[in-house]
mmCIF file of C-alpha atoms in Angstrom:
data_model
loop_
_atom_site.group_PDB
_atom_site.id
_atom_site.type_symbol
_atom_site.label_atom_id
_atom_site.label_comp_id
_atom_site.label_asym_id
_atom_site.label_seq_id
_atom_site.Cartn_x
_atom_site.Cartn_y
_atom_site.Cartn_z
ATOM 1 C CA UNK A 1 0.000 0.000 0.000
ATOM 2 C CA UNK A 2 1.083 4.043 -0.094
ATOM 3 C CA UNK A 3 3.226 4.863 2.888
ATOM 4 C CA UNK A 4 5.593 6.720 3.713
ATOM 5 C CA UNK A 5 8.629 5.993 6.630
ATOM 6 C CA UNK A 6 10.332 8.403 8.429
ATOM 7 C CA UNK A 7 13.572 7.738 10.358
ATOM 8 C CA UNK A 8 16.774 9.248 11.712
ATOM 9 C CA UNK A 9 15.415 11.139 14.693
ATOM 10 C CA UNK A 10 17.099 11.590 18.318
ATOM 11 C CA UNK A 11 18.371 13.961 20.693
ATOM 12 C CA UNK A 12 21.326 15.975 19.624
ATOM 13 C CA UNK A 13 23.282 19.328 21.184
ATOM 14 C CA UNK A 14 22.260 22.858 20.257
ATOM 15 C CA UNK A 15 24.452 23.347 17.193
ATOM 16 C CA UNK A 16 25.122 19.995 16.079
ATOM 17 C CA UNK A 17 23.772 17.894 12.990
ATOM 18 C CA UNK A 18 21.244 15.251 12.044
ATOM 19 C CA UNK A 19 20.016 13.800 8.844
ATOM 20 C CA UNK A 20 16.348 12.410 8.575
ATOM 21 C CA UNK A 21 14.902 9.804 6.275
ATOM 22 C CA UNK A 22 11.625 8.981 4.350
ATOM 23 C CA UNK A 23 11.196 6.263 3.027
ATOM 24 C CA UNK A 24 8.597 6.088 0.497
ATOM 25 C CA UNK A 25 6.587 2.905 -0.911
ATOM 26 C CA UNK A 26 3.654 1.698 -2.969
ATOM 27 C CA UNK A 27 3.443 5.162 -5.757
ATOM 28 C CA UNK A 28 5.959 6.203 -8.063
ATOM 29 C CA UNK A 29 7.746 7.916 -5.713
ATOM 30 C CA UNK A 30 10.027 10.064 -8.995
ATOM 31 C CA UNK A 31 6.823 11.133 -9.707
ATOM 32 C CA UNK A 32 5.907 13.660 -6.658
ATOM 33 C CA UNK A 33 6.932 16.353 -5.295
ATOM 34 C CA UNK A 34 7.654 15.732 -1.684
ATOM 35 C CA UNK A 35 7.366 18.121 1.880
ATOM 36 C CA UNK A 36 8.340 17.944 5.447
ATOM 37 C CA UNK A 37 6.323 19.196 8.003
ATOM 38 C CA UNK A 38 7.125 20.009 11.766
ATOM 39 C CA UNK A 39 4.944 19.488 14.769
ATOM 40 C CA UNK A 40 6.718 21.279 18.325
ATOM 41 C CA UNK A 41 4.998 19.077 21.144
ATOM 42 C CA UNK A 42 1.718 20.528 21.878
ATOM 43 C CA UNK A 43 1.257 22.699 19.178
ATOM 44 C CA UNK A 44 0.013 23.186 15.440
ATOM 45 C CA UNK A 45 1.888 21.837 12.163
ATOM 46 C CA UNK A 46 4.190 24.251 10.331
ATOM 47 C CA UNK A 47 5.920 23.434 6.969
ATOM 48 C CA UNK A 48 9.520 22.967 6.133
ATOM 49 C CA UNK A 49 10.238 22.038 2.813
ATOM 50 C CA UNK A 50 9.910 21.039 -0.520
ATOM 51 C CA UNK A 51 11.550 19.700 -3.559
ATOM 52 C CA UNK A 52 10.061 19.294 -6.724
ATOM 53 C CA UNK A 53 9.853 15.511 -8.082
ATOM 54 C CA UNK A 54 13.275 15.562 -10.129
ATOM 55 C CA UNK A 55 14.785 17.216 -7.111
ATOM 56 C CA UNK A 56 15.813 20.357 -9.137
ATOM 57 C CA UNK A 57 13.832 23.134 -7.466
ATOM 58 C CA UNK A 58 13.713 23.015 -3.493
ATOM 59 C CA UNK A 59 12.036 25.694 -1.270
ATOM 60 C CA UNK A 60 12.298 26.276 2.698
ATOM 61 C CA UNK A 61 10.340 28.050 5.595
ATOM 62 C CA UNK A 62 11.970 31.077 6.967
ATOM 63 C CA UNK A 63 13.239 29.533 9.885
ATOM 64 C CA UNK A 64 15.243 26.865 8.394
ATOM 65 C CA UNK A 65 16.500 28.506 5.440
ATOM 66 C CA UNK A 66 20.082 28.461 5.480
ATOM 67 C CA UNK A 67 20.450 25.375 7.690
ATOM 68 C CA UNK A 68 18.322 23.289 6.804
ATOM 69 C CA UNK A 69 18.983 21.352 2.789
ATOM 70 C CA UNK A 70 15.403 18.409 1.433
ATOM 71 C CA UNK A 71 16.952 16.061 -1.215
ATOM 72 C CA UNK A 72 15.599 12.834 -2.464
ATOM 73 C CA UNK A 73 17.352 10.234 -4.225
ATOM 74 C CA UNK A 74 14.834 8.615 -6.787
ATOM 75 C CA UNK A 75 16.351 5.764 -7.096
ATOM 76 C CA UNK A 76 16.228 4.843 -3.416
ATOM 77 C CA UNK A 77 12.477 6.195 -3.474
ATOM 78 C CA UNK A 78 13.817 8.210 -0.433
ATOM 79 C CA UNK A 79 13.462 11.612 0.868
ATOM 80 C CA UNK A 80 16.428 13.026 3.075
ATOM 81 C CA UNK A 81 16.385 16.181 5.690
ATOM 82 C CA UNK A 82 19.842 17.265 6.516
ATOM 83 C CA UNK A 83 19.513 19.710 9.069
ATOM 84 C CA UNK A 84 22.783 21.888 10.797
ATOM 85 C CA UNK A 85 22.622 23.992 13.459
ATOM 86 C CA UNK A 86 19.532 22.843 15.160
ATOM 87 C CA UNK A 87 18.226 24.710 17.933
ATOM 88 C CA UNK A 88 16.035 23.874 20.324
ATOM 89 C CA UNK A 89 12.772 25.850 18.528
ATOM 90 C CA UNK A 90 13.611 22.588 16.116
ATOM 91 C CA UNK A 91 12.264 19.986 18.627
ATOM 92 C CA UNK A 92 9.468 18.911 17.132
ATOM 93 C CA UNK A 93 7.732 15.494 15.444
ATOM 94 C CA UNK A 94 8.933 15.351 11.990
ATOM 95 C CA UNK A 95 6.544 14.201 8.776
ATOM 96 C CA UNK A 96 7.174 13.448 5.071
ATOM 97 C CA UNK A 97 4.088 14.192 2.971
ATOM 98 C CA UNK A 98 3.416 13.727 -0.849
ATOM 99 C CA UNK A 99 1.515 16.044 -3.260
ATOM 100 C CA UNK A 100 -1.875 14.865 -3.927
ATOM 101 C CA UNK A 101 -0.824 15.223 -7.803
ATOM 102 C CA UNK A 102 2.070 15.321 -9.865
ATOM 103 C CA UNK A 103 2.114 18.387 -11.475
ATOM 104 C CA UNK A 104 4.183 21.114 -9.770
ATOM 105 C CA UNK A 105 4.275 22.511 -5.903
ATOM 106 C CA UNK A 106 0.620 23.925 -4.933
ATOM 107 C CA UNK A 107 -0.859 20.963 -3.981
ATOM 108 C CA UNK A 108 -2.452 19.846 -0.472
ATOM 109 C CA UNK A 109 -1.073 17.167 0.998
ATOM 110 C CA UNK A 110 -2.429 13.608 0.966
ATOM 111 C CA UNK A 111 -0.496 10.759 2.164
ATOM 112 C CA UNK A 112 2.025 11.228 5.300
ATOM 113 C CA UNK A 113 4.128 9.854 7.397
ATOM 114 C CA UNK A 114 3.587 8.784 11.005
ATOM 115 C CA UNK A 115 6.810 11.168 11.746
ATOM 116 C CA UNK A 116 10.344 10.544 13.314
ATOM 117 C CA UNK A 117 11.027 12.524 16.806
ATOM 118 C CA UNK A 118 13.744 15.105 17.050
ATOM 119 C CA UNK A 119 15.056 16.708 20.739
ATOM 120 C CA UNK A 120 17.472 19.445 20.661
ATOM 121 C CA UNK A 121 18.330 19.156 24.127
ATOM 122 C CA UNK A 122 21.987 19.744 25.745
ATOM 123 C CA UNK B 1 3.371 35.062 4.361
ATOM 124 C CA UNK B 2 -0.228 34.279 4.520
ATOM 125 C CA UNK B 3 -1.561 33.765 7.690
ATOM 126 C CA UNK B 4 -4.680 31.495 8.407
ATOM 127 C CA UNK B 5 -6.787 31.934 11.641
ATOM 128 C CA UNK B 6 -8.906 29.749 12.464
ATOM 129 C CA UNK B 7 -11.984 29.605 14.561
ATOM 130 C CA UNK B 8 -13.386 29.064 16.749
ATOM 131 C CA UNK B 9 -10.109 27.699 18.987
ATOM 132 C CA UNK B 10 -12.668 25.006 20.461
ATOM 133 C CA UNK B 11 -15.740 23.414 19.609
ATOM 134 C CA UNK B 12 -17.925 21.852 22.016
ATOM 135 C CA UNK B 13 -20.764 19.557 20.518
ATOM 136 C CA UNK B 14 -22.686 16.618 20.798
ATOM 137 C CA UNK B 15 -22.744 13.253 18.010
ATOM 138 C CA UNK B 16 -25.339 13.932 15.710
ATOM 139 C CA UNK B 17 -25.244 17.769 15.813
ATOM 140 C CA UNK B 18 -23.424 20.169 13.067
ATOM 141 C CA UNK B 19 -20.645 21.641 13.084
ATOM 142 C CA UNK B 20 -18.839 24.616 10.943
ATOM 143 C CA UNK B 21 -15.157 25.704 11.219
ATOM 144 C CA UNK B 22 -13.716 28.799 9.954
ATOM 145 C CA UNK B 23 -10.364 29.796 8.396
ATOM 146 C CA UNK B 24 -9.869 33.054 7.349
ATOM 147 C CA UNK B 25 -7.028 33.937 5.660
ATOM 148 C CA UNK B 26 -4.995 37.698 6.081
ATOM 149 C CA UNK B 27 -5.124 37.576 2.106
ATOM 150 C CA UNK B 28 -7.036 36.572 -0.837
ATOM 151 C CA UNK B 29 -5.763 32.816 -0.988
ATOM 152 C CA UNK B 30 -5.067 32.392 -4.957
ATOM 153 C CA UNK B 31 -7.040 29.610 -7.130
ATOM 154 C CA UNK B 32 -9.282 28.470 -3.764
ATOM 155 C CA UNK B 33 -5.896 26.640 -2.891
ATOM 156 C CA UNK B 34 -7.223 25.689 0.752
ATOM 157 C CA UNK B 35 -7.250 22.321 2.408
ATOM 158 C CA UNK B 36 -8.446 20.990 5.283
ATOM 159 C CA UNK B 37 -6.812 18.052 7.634
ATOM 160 C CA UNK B 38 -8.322 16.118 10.699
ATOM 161 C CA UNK B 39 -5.564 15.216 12.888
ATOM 162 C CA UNK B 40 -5.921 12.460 16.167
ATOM 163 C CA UNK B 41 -3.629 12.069 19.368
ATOM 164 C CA UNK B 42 -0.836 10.255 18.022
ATOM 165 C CA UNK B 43 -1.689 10.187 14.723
ATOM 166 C CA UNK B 44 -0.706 12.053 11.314
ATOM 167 C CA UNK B 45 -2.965 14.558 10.016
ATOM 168 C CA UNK B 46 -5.630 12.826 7.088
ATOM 169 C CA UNK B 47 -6.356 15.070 4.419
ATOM 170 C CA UNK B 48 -9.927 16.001 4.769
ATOM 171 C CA UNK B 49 -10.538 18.683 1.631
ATOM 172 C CA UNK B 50 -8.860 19.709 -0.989
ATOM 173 C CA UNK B 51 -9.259 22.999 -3.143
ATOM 174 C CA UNK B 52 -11.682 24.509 -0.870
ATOM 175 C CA UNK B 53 -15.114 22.130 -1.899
ATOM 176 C CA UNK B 54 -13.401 18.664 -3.128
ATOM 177 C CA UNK B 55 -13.237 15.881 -0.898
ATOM 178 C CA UNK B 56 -10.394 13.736 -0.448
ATOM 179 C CA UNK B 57 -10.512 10.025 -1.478
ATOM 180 C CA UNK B 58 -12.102 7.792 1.003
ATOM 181 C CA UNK B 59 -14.005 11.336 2.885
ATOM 182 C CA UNK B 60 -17.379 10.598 4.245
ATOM 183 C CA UNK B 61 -19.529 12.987 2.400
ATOM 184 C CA UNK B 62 -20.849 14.133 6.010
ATOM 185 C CA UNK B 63 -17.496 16.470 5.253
ATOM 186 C CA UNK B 64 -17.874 19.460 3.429
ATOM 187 C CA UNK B 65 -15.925 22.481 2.396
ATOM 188 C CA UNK B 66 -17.136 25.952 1.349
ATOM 189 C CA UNK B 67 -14.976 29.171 0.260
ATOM 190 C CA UNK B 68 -13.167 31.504 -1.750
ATOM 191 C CA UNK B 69 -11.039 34.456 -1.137
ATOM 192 C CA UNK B 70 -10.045 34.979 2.562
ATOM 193 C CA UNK B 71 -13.139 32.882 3.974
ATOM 194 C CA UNK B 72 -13.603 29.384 3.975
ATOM 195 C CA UNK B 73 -15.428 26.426 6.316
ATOM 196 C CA UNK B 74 -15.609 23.504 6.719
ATOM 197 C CA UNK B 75 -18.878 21.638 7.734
ATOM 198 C CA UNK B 76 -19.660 18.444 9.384
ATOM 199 C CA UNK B 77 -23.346 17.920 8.791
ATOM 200 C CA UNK B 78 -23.586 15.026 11.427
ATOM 201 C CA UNK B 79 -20.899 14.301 13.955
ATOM 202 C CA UNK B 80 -20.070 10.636 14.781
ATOM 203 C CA UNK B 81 -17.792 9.942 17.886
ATOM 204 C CA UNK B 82 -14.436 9.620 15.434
ATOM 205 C CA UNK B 83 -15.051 12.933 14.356
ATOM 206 C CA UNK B 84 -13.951 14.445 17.573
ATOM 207 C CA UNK B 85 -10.182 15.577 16.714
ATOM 208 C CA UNK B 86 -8.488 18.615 15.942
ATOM 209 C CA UNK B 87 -8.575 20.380 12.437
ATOM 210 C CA UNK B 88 -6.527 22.566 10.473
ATOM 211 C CA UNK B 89 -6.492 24.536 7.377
ATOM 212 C CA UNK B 90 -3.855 24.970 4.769
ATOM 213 C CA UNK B 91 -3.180 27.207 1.928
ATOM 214 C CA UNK B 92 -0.930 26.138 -1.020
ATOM 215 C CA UNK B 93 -1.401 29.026 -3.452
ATOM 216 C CA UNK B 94 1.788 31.060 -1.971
ATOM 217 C CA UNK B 95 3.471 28.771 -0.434
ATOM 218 C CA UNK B 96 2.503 26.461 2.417
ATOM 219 C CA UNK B 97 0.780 27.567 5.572
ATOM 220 C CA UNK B 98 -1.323 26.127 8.231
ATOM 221 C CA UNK B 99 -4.159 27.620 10.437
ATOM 222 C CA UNK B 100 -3.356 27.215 14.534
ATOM 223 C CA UNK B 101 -5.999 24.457 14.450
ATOM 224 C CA UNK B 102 -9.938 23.785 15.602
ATOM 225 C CA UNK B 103 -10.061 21.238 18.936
ATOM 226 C CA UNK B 104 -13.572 19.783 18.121
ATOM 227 C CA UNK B 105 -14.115 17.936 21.729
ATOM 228 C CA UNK B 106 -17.442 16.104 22.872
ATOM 229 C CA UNK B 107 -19.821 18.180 24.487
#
């Protein structure tokens, strides 16, 4: 069936690194493009990323641009968040999500990923 | 940035009554580009509506979605018991933002 894996999260340092994972199965994968979205504990969903199905065009919120870098590898059907300098505003639950269709960014989202936990915690 | 409010910040109601959600959004979102997600403790948000009216696959059509411009809602003509989660609205026409999110708790 569709699904989508995430994986890779932890607790890391203020200021260090971590690389998440999403591991997609059951679509063609080469096909979509591809988000994460963030979830602090408690609180509402906020959007990270996105990169466009060939992995050519990638766009970030705000407060990750700059330290945060989405790339897929198609052939792995496998979406990748590196992300730098985390703070602790970056703790959070971590989801993949697809484009409901094909064509281009502006499209809701409609099959995610049960999300991978990240603690910036010293 | 767009920025979605959403309201009321909770609902109280009872199964079998209806309910109606609000998102307004600070500007005119383009091409109806609004979505609506039901998320449960625990679990990833399910995409509810889709370019303000269209229902996602699998949607009961008790779900509904009305809007254009800044305004939108979404009703739920009869509650059932798994209907009781929190819901938020998204626009994808600049970008991608979310509403703070509707707790819709049994009355």
């Amino acid at each position: 069936q569709v699904q989508l894996v995430e994986s890779g999260g932890g607790v890391v340092q203020p200021g260090r690194s971590l690389r998440l994972s999403c591991a997609a199965s059951g679509f063609t994968f080469s096909s979509y493009a591809m988000h994460w979205v963030r979830q602090a504990p408690g609180k509402g969903l906020e959007w990270v990323a996105v990169i466009a199905y060939d992995g050519d065009n990638k766009h970030y919120a705000d407060s990750v641009k700059g330290r945060f870098t989405i790339s897929r590898d198609n052939s792995k059907n496998t979406l990748y968040l590196q992300m730098n300098s985390l703070r602790a505003e970056d703790t959070a639950l971590y989801h993949c999500a697809r484009a409901i269709d094909i064509s281009g960014y502006w499209h809701a989202f409609d099959i995610w990923g049960q999300g991978t936990k990240v603690t910036v915690s010293s | 940035e767009i920025v979605l409010t959403q309201s009321p910040g909770t609902l109280s109601l009872s199964p079998g009554e209806r309910a109606t959600l609000s998102c307004r959004a600070s500007q005119s979102v383009s091409s109806s580009y609004l979505a609506w997600y039901q998320q449960k403790p625990g679990q990833a948000p399910r995409l509810l509506i889709y370019r303000a009216s269209s229902r996602a696959t699998g949607i009961p059509d008790r779900f509904s979605g009305s809007g254009s411009g800044r305004d939108f809602t979404l009703t739920i003509s009869r509650l059932e018991p798994e209907d009781f989660a929190v819901y938020y609205c998204q626009q994808y026409g600049s970008w991608f933002t979310f509403g703070q999110g509707t707790k819709l708790e049994i009355k």
